[in-house]
């Protein structure tokens, strides 16, 4: 099936043609591992997890290579390690940095696993590719695209004519709109750091330019080249990375490996809001994935809400959406409880995902399958989005409660008997009763189904039946 994706570089929806259909290659910028992943961090994970699943569905599970890195060289990680050392923690600073990175990566895996995200093919750590970074930087200096100054190495933006093509802005516009570090050793204010010195009390590596550590941007260029080659198919991330990170990646990679094209397609997801506002600690609406999980919001519900908005649109997390998602998933899990694995994903769902990863359209198609299709079709189709999988079902007990379900089924049976006897007043009264109790009744030609709504109150049924 043909896949079409909106390429940020061309600003057009394009037909996706992999370089090698037997090895489709995807790189996504991963987290800096200094703390728990917040809810916004989960959005690109889930967006590109669905893309990974779709590519595997179309090209075969063994024909897709997905790389998502861990940035474990960072001032915040260093600060945490230093604080632990000053508090008397045993071990060298390097050991404490590694300890903090290991701890945070463990949290990240646990949280993303809870959201149903598949592990990528490779999850490289920046610290394992320092040699490759040093070699790339040395090559850039030799070719005239970078220069050493006062222990730093900087990329010379003027040396790359295509700088700014991804973001669509001129260098002058970027200087005016960005926080540019002013430093006397820079030849151009936009020149960015490839290597910077480390003091004795900070982690560092020996290099031709002295003991130091890499700049952020060079890390992804070195890791993607080592694992995916000069040219690969798709590079993804949040649109907050478009400039300067991805712009700088393109510049240094294109100059270091002019024989390649780096990434052919660039995909960027929009940001997340909470109840219509930007998530921030000052507004009191900042929370991590673990916060939600510990509050009892199932990972499958978080996933459903996230995928209900197209990746290129801002996603607004609300408590109401979470309640509605849980009600829908309860209904679908009840409907598919006896479904086997005999069918394949419905074509309408696959086509929606092939159309620029339209997860919202795919979920709309799942609603239609529930209304008119069979449980096998719904289960297999939902699993293409990572929903209704056995691994994600631990939260679901199959019923609101035994007594509540019995009352609902009894009310529906009485209503059905009244309708059959043409006693429409009684039938309407029971439907009204169910609605007041927060039970959503769905009538189709084929069947009557129900779901627990966000305001479900079983006491209303108990008092009136």
Short mmCIF file of C-alpha atoms in Angstrom, two decimals:
data_model
loop_
_atom_site.label_atom_id
_atom_site.label_comp_id
_atom_site.label_asym_id
_atom_site.label_seq_id
_atom_site.Cartn_x
_atom_site.Cartn_y
_atom_site.Cartn_z
CA UNK A 1 0.00 0.00 0.00
CA UNK A 2 1.23 3.50 -0.79
CA UNK A 3 2.21 5.67 2.18
CA UNK A 4 2.10 9.47 1.93
CA UNK A 5 3.89 11.65 4.48
CA UNK A 6 4.16 15.41 4.92
CA UNK A 7 7.83 16.21 4.47
CA UNK A 8 8.78 19.20 6.62
CA UNK A 9 11.64 19.97 4.27
CA UNK A 10 9.44 20.38 1.17
CA UNK A 11 6.28 21.35 3.11
CA UNK A 12 4.34 18.93 0.93
CA UNK A 13 2.61 15.60 1.35
CA UNK A 14 4.69 13.18 -0.69
CA UNK A 15 4.52 9.57 -1.80
CA UNK A 16 6.96 7.64 0.39
CA UNK A 17 9.42 5.51 -1.55
CA UNK A 18 12.02 3.80 0.65
CA UNK A 19 15.62 3.71 -0.46
CA UNK A 20 15.65 -0.04 0.16
CA UNK A 21 12.28 -1.72 0.81
CA UNK A 22 14.09 -4.54 2.58
CA UNK A 23 15.61 -2.12 5.11
CA UNK A 24 13.46 0.96 5.73
CA UNK A 25 15.42 3.24 8.07
CA UNK A 26 13.97 5.64 10.64
CA UNK A 27 15.77 7.91 13.14
CA UNK A 28 13.98 9.81 15.92
CA UNK A 29 15.62 12.15 18.42
CA UNK A 30 15.24 10.62 21.86
CA UNK A 31 15.27 12.04 25.38
CA UNK A 32 17.96 13.69 27.43
CA UNK A 33 17.98 11.37 30.41
CA UNK A 34 18.06 13.64 33.44
CA UNK A 35 14.53 13.16 34.84
CA UNK A 36 11.13 11.52 34.37
CA UNK A 37 9.47 11.89 30.96
CA UNK A 38 6.68 14.46 31.07
CA UNK A 39 3.48 14.02 29.09
CA UNK A 40 4.75 16.12 26.19
CA UNK A 41 7.75 13.79 25.83
CA UNK A 42 5.34 10.91 25.21
CA UNK A 43 3.77 12.42 22.11
CA UNK A 44 6.66 11.85 19.65
CA UNK A 45 7.22 8.41 21.16
CA UNK A 46 3.63 7.40 20.34
CA UNK A 47 3.51 9.15 16.95
CA UNK A 48 6.63 7.39 15.71
CA UNK A 49 5.66 4.14 17.38
CA UNK A 50 2.59 4.07 15.13
CA UNK A 51 4.78 4.90 12.12
CA UNK A 52 7.11 2.04 13.11
CA UNK A 53 4.12 -0.31 13.32
CA UNK A 54 2.78 0.87 9.95
CA UNK A 55 6.13 0.46 8.20
CA UNK A 56 6.46 -3.05 9.65
CA UNK A 57 2.90 -3.82 8.49
CA UNK A 58 3.61 -2.66 4.92
CA UNK A 59 7.23 -3.78 4.45
CA UNK A 60 7.53 -6.63 6.96
CA UNK A 61 8.65 -6.75 10.59
CA UNK A 62 12.22 -7.69 9.69
CA UNK A 63 12.60 -4.93 7.12
CA UNK A 64 12.45 -1.80 9.28
CA UNK A 65 15.32 -0.37 11.33
CA UNK A 66 14.24 2.17 13.94
CA UNK A 67 16.86 4.15 15.89
CA UNK A 68 16.01 6.40 18.83
CA UNK A 69 18.91 7.72 20.88
CA UNK A 70 19.52 8.59 24.52
CA UNK A 71 21.39 11.83 25.18
CA UNK A 72 23.43 11.02 28.27
CA UNK A 73 25.87 13.94 28.00
CA UNK A 74 24.19 16.96 29.54
CA UNK A 75 24.71 19.70 32.12
CA UNK A 76 21.58 18.69 34.05
CA UNK A 77 22.80 15.10 34.39
CA UNK A 78 26.16 16.44 35.55
CA UNK A 79 24.48 18.71 38.10
CA UNK A 80 22.54 15.80 39.61
CA UNK A 81 25.66 13.67 39.78
CA UNK A 82 27.65 16.49 41.41
CA UNK A 83 24.91 17.00 43.99
CA UNK A 84 24.97 13.30 44.84
CA UNK A 85 28.76 13.34 45.13
CA UNK A 86 28.65 16.36 47.45
CA UNK A 87 26.03 14.54 49.54
CA UNK A 88 28.51 11.73 50.07
CA UNK A 89 27.46 9.20 47.43
CA UNK A 90 30.28 6.71 46.72
CA UNK A 91 31.96 6.51 43.33
CA UNK A 92 33.65 8.83 40.85
CA UNK A 93 31.71 11.58 39.10
CA UNK A 94 31.72 9.53 35.88
CA UNK A 95 30.26 6.58 37.78
CA UNK A 96 27.56 8.77 39.33
CA UNK A 97 26.70 10.22 35.91
CA UNK A 98 26.36 6.70 34.55
CA UNK A 99 24.28 5.70 37.56
CA UNK A 100 21.90 8.64 37.02
CA UNK A 101 21.62 7.87 33.29
CA UNK A 102 20.91 4.19 33.96
CA UNK A 103 18.26 5.12 36.51
CA UNK A 104 16.52 7.58 34.18
CA UNK A 105 16.65 5.27 31.18
CA UNK A 106 15.03 2.59 33.34
CA UNK A 107 12.22 5.02 34.23
CA UNK A 108 11.81 5.98 30.60
CA UNK A 109 11.53 2.38 29.44
CA UNK A 110 9.01 1.55 32.16
CA UNK A 111 6.85 4.58 31.32
CA UNK A 112 6.94 4.12 27.54
CA UNK A 113 6.31 0.39 27.92
CA UNK A 114 3.22 1.30 29.94
CA UNK A 115 2.02 3.34 26.95
CA UNK A 116 2.43 0.35 24.65
CA UNK A 117 5.41 1.72 22.70
CA UNK A 118 7.56 -0.90 21.00
CA UNK A 119 11.27 -0.75 21.75
CA UNK A 120 13.24 0.63 18.76
CA UNK A 121 15.70 -1.60 16.92
CA UNK A 122 18.61 0.39 18.36
CA UNK A 123 18.76 2.77 21.34
CA UNK A 124 22.28 4.20 21.23
CA UNK A 125 23.71 6.26 24.06
CA UNK A 126 25.67 9.34 23.06
CA UNK A 127 28.57 8.37 25.35
CA UNK A 128 29.12 5.18 23.33
CA UNK A 129 29.78 7.19 20.14
CA UNK A 130 32.28 9.81 21.30
CA UNK A 131 34.93 8.39 18.93
CA UNK A 132 32.60 8.75 15.95
CA UNK A 133 31.80 12.33 16.97
CA UNK A 134 35.48 13.27 17.26
CA UNK A 135 36.15 11.74 13.83
CA UNK A 136 33.25 13.64 12.25
CA UNK A 137 34.38 16.93 13.83
CA UNK A 138 37.96 16.40 12.61
CA UNK A 139 36.64 15.83 9.09
CA UNK A 140 34.59 19.02 9.21
CA UNK A 141 37.68 21.02 10.24
CA UNK A 142 39.74 19.45 7.47
CA UNK A 143 37.11 20.29 4.83
CA UNK A 144 36.82 23.90 6.01
CA UNK A 145 33.35 23.63 7.54
CA UNK A 146 34.47 23.96 11.16
CA UNK A 147 37.20 25.70 13.13
CA UNK A 148 38.84 25.38 16.56
CA UNK A 149 38.92 28.37 18.89
CA UNK A 150 39.81 28.59 22.59
CA UNK A 151 39.21 24.90 23.28
CA UNK A 152 35.95 24.93 21.34
CA UNK A 153 35.19 23.65 17.86
CA UNK A 154 32.45 25.45 15.99
CA UNK A 155 30.59 24.74 12.77
CA UNK A 156 30.94 27.59 10.27
CA UNK A 157 27.37 28.28 9.16
CA UNK A 158 28.58 30.46 6.26
CA UNK A 159 30.27 27.39 4.75
CA UNK A 160 26.96 25.63 4.06
CA UNK A 161 24.76 27.36 1.49
CA UNK A 162 21.68 25.31 2.38
CA UNK A 163 21.51 26.46 6.00
CA UNK A 164 17.95 27.48 6.86
CA UNK A 165 16.20 25.39 4.19
CA UNK A 166 14.43 23.12 6.70
CA UNK A 167 13.02 25.93 8.84
CA UNK A 168 12.50 28.20 5.83
CA UNK A 169 14.24 31.15 7.46
CA UNK A 170 17.24 33.21 6.48
CA UNK A 171 20.27 33.40 8.75
CA UNK A 172 19.37 37.05 9.50
CA UNK A 173 15.85 36.04 10.57
CA UNK A 174 17.24 33.26 12.74
CA UNK A 175 19.63 35.63 14.49
CA UNK A 176 16.78 38.05 15.15
CA UNK A 177 14.40 35.41 16.47
CA UNK A 178 16.69 33.10 18.41
CA UNK A 179 18.72 33.30 21.56
CA UNK A 180 22.17 33.28 20.02
CA UNK A 181 25.14 32.85 22.34
CA UNK A 182 27.49 35.76 21.83
CA UNK A 183 31.09 34.65 22.22
CA UNK A 184 34.31 36.35 21.12
CA UNK A 185 35.66 33.15 19.56
CA UNK A 186 32.75 32.89 17.08
CA UNK A 187 33.30 34.09 13.52
CA UNK A 188 29.53 34.31 12.99
CA UNK A 189 26.92 34.63 15.76
CA UNK A 190 25.04 31.62 14.28
CA UNK A 191 28.07 29.30 14.38
CA UNK A 192 27.27 26.45 16.75
CA UNK A 193 29.35 24.28 19.06
CA UNK A 194 30.58 20.88 17.96
CA UNK A 195 33.00 20.42 20.89
CA UNK A 196 33.46 22.33 24.13
CA UNK A 197 36.00 22.11 26.95
CA UNK A 198 35.31 20.32 30.22
CA UNK A 199 36.71 21.40 33.55
CA UNK A 200 38.41 18.86 35.80
CA UNK A 201 35.28 18.45 37.91
CA UNK A 202 33.08 17.53 34.91
CA UNK A 203 32.96 14.44 32.66
CA UNK A 204 35.14 14.77 29.57
CA UNK A 205 37.02 12.92 26.86
CA UNK A 206 40.44 13.52 25.32
CA UNK A 207 40.40 14.99 21.84
CA UNK A 208 42.74 16.84 19.44
CA UNK A 209 41.25 20.08 20.86
CA UNK A 210 41.76 19.21 24.49
CA UNK A 211 39.70 17.44 27.11
CA UNK A 212 36.05 18.17 26.55
CA UNK A 213 32.64 16.90 25.51
CA UNK A 214 30.50 17.08 22.37
CA UNK A 215 27.87 19.66 21.54
CA UNK A 216 24.30 18.41 21.41
CA UNK A 217 23.76 18.54 17.65
CA UNK A 218 26.78 16.45 16.61
CA UNK A 219 25.55 13.53 18.71
CA UNK A 220 22.56 12.67 16.51
CA UNK A 221 24.55 13.14 13.30
CA UNK A 222 27.24 10.72 14.46
CA UNK A 223 24.83 8.09 15.81
CA UNK A 224 22.50 8.15 12.80
CA UNK A 225 25.45 7.85 10.41
CA UNK A 226 26.98 4.97 12.35
CA UNK A 227 23.72 2.99 12.47
CA UNK A 228 21.86 4.06 9.30
CA UNK A 229 24.51 5.29 6.85
CA UNK A 230 25.03 8.40 4.71
CA UNK A 231 21.40 8.42 3.57
CA UNK A 232 18.34 7.06 5.32
CA UNK A 233 14.60 7.31 4.85
CA UNK A 234 12.96 9.27 7.67
CA UNK A 235 14.11 11.56 10.47
CA UNK A 236 11.53 12.53 13.08
CA UNK A 237 10.98 14.51 16.24
CA UNK A 238 8.91 17.25 17.82
CA UNK A 239 8.62 20.55 15.95
CA UNK A 240 10.47 22.23 18.83
CA UNK A 241 13.57 20.49 17.45
CA UNK A 242 13.16 21.80 13.90
CA UNK A 243 15.39 24.76 14.72
CA UNK A 244 18.13 24.77 15.74
CA UNK A 245 18.69 21.05 16.35
CA UNK A 246 17.52 19.54 13.08
CA UNK A 247 18.74 22.49 11.03
CA UNK A 248 22.19 22.02 12.54
CA UNK A 249 22.09 18.27 12.07
CA UNK A 250 21.47 18.72 8.35
CA UNK A 251 24.29 21.24 7.98
CA UNK A 252 26.98 19.21 9.71
CA UNK A 253 25.88 15.88 8.20
CA UNK A 254 25.64 17.25 4.65
CA UNK A 255 29.13 18.73 4.96
CA UNK A 256 30.66 15.71 6.68
CA UNK A 257 29.18 13.25 4.18
CA UNK A 258 28.49 15.15 0.93
CA UNK A 259 28.14 11.87 -0.93
CA UNK A 260 24.90 11.18 0.94
CA UNK A 261 21.57 12.93 1.42
CA UNK A 262 21.24 12.43 5.20
CA UNK A 263 17.46 12.09 5.73
CA UNK A 264 15.14 12.11 2.71
CA UNK A 265 11.92 12.75 4.67
CA UNK A 266 11.53 14.92 7.80
CA UNK A 267 8.50 14.48 10.05
CA UNK A 268 7.63 16.78 12.97
CA UNK A 269 4.82 16.42 15.46
CA UNK A 270 3.09 19.42 17.04
CA UNK A 271 3.25 20.17 20.74
CA UNK A 272 0.98 19.18 23.61
CA UNK A 273 -1.29 21.37 25.73
CA UNK A 274 -3.19 20.62 28.93
CA UNK A 275 -6.78 21.83 29.20
CA UNK A 276 -6.12 24.34 26.43
CA UNK A 277 -2.94 25.81 27.91
CA UNK A 278 0.76 25.24 27.42
CA UNK A 279 2.01 22.76 29.99
CA UNK A 280 4.22 24.49 32.56
CA UNK A 281 5.10 24.18 36.22
CA UNK A 282 4.14 27.81 36.83
CA UNK A 283 0.55 27.08 35.71
CA UNK A 284 0.35 23.98 37.86
CA UNK A 285 -0.56 21.79 34.87
CA UNK A 286 2.79 20.07 34.46
CA UNK A 287 2.88 16.32 35.05
CA UNK A 288 4.88 13.31 34.05
CA UNK A 289 3.65 10.12 32.46
CA UNK A 290 4.32 8.38 35.78
CA UNK A 291 2.12 10.94 37.59
CA UNK A 292 -0.85 9.96 35.41
CA UNK A 293 -0.18 6.25 35.74
CA UNK A 294 0.01 6.53 39.52
CA UNK A 295 -3.25 8.50 39.55
CA UNK A 296 -4.88 5.46 37.98
CA UNK A 297 -5.05 6.62 34.35
CA UNK A 298 -4.32 3.47 32.31
CA UNK A 299 -1.49 3.64 29.81
CA UNK A 300 -3.87 2.49 27.08
CA UNK A 301 -6.13 5.47 27.83
CA UNK A 302 -3.17 7.88 27.57
CA UNK A 303 -2.25 6.29 24.25
CA UNK A 304 -5.82 6.53 22.91
CA UNK A 305 -6.13 10.23 23.82
CA UNK A 306 -2.76 11.03 22.25
CA UNK A 307 -3.57 9.26 18.99
CA UNK A 308 -7.01 10.85 18.71
CA UNK A 309 -5.37 14.04 17.34
CA UNK A 310 -3.40 14.14 14.08
CA UNK A 311 0.32 14.44 14.75
CA UNK A 312 0.59 17.72 12.81
CA UNK A 313 -2.01 19.43 15.01
CA UNK A 314 -1.58 20.63 18.62
CA UNK A 315 -2.80 17.95 21.02
CA UNK A 316 -4.89 19.06 24.00
CA UNK A 317 -4.92 16.68 26.96
CA UNK A 318 -8.08 17.01 29.07
CA UNK A 319 -9.58 14.98 31.87
CA UNK A 320 -12.80 14.75 29.86
CA UNK A 321 -10.97 13.18 26.91
CA UNK A 322 -9.39 10.64 29.26
CA UNK A 323 -12.80 9.69 30.69
CA UNK A 324 -14.29 9.33 27.22
CA UNK A 325 -11.32 7.28 26.05
CA UNK A 326 -11.64 4.90 29.00
CA UNK A 327 -15.35 4.44 28.30
CA UNK A 328 -14.64 3.66 24.64
CA UNK A 329 -11.86 1.22 25.45
CA UNK A 330 -14.05 -0.55 28.02
CA UNK A 331 -16.73 -0.97 25.37
CA UNK A 332 -14.26 -2.22 22.76
CA UNK A 333 -12.52 -4.63 25.14
CA UNK A 334 -15.88 -6.06 26.20
CA UNK A 335 -16.88 -6.46 22.53
CA UNK A 336 -13.59 -8.16 21.53
CA UNK A 337 -13.17 -10.33 24.65
CA UNK A 338 -13.77 -13.55 22.69
CA UNK A 339 -12.11 -12.42 19.44
CA UNK A 340 -9.30 -14.54 18.04
CA UNK A 341 -6.36 -13.58 15.82
CA UNK A 342 -7.93 -14.91 12.61
CA UNK A 343 -8.47 -11.63 10.75
CA UNK A 344 -6.24 -8.81 9.57
CA UNK A 345 -6.43 -5.06 10.02
CA UNK A 346 -9.36 -3.45 8.22
CA UNK A 347 -8.41 -1.69 5.00
CA UNK A 348 -10.01 1.60 6.08
CA UNK A 349 -7.78 1.76 9.14
CA UNK A 350 -4.64 0.98 7.15
CA UNK A 351 -5.55 3.55 4.50
CA UNK A 352 -6.05 6.22 7.16
CA UNK A 353 -2.59 5.56 8.59
CA UNK A 354 -1.07 5.49 5.11
CA UNK A 355 -2.50 8.98 4.56
CA UNK A 356 0.09 10.97 6.50
CA UNK A 357 -0.27 8.85 9.62
CA UNK A 358 -3.87 9.93 10.22
CA UNK A 359 -4.41 8.28 13.60
CA UNK A 360 -7.54 10.36 14.23
CA UNK A 361 -9.04 9.03 11.01
CA UNK A 362 -8.01 5.49 11.93
CA UNK A 363 -9.75 5.78 15.31
CA UNK A 364 -12.88 7.11 13.56
CA UNK A 365 -12.75 4.01 11.36
CA UNK A 366 -12.47 1.83 14.49
CA UNK A 367 -15.70 3.39 15.81
CA UNK A 368 -17.42 2.40 12.54
CA UNK A 369 -16.06 -1.14 12.72
CA UNK A 370 -17.45 -1.44 16.24
CA UNK A 371 -20.89 -0.36 15.04
CA UNK A 372 -21.11 -2.57 11.94
CA UNK A 373 -18.23 -5.05 11.96
CA UNK A 374 -17.14 -8.07 13.94
CA UNK A 375 -15.02 -8.30 17.09
CA UNK A 376 -12.15 -9.95 15.21
CA UNK A 377 -11.89 -7.04 12.74
CA UNK A 378 -11.99 -4.46 15.54
CA UNK A 379 -9.33 -6.21 17.58
CA UNK A 380 -6.86 -6.69 14.73
CA UNK A 381 -7.40 -3.18 13.39
CA UNK A 382 -6.97 -1.55 16.80
CA UNK A 383 -3.77 -3.50 17.41
CA UNK A 384 -2.18 -1.81 14.39
CA UNK A 385 -2.38 1.37 16.51
CA UNK A 386 -1.11 -0.46 19.60
CA UNK A 387 -4.59 -0.62 21.17
CA UNK A 388 -6.49 -3.68 22.48
CA UNK A 389 -3.25 -5.64 22.75
CA UNK A 390 -2.99 -8.25 25.52
CA UNK A 391 -0.08 -6.32 27.05
CA UNK A 392 -2.18 -3.18 27.41
CA UNK A 393 -5.23 -4.84 28.96
CA UNK A 394 -4.11 -5.28 32.56
CA UNK A 395 -6.22 -2.33 33.73
CA UNK A 396 -9.44 -3.73 32.28
CA UNK A 397 -11.58 -5.94 34.48
CA UNK A 398 -14.24 -6.50 31.81
CA UNK A 399 -17.09 -4.81 33.62
CA UNK A 400 -18.09 -1.72 35.57
CA UNK A 401 -18.98 -4.04 38.45
CA UNK A 402 -20.94 -7.27 38.53
CA UNK A 403 -24.01 -5.69 40.12
CA UNK A 404 -23.98 -2.61 37.86
CA UNK A 405 -23.66 -4.68 34.70
CA UNK A 406 -26.57 -6.87 35.78
CA UNK A 407 -28.74 -3.78 36.33
CA UNK A 408 -27.78 -2.35 32.93
CA UNK A 409 -28.48 -5.61 31.12
CA UNK A 410 -31.78 -5.99 32.97
CA UNK A 411 -32.86 -2.46 32.00
CA UNK A 412 -31.94 -3.11 28.38
CA UNK A 413 -33.88 -6.39 28.36
CA UNK A 414 -36.99 -4.70 29.79
CA UNK A 415 -36.63 -1.94 27.20
CA UNK A 416 -36.28 -4.47 24.38
CA UNK A 417 -39.36 -6.37 25.51
CA UNK A 418 -41.33 -3.11 25.72
CA UNK A 419 -40.26 -2.13 22.21
CA UNK A 420 -41.26 -5.55 20.90
CA UNK A 421 -44.68 -5.11 22.52
CA UNK A 422 -44.90 -1.58 21.02
CA UNK A 423 -44.98 -0.14 24.53
CA UNK A 424 -42.83 2.80 23.52
CA UNK A 425 -43.55 4.82 26.66
CA UNK A 426 -41.92 2.14 28.84
CA UNK A 427 -39.09 1.69 26.37
CA UNK A 428 -38.37 5.42 26.39
CA UNK A 429 -38.56 5.55 30.18
CA UNK A 430 -35.90 2.86 30.53
CA UNK A 431 -33.67 4.55 27.98
CA UNK A 432 -34.03 7.83 29.90
CA UNK A 433 -33.19 6.01 33.13
CA UNK A 434 -30.03 4.55 31.61
CA UNK A 435 -29.03 7.97 30.26
CA UNK A 436 -29.53 9.59 33.66
CA UNK A 437 -27.31 6.92 35.18
CA UNK A 438 -24.56 7.78 32.69
CA UNK A 439 -24.98 4.69 30.50
CA UNK A 440 -24.62 5.51 26.81
CA UNK A 441 -26.96 3.34 24.72
CA UNK A 442 -26.19 2.86 21.03
CA UNK A 443 -28.91 1.44 18.78
CA UNK A 444 -28.07 0.17 15.29
CA UNK A 445 -29.98 -2.05 12.88
CA UNK A 446 -27.78 -4.98 13.88
CA UNK A 447 -27.62 -4.62 17.66
CA UNK A 448 -27.97 -2.49 20.77
CA UNK A 449 -24.75 -1.84 22.67
CA UNK A 450 -23.86 0.23 25.68
CA UNK A 451 -20.89 1.86 27.36
CA UNK A 452 -20.09 3.40 30.71
CA UNK A 453 -20.08 7.18 30.31
CA UNK A 454 -17.87 9.62 32.24
CA UNK A 455 -20.71 10.44 34.66
CA UNK A 456 -21.79 6.87 35.39
CA UNK A 457 -23.73 6.60 38.66
CA UNK A 458 -25.04 3.08 39.40
CA UNK A 459 -26.99 4.34 42.41
CA UNK A 460 -29.56 5.86 40.03
CA UNK A 461 -30.26 2.41 38.63
CA UNK A 462 -30.39 0.84 42.10
CA UNK A 463 -32.91 3.40 43.36
CA UNK A 464 -35.23 3.16 40.35
CA UNK A 465 -35.30 -0.55 39.55
#
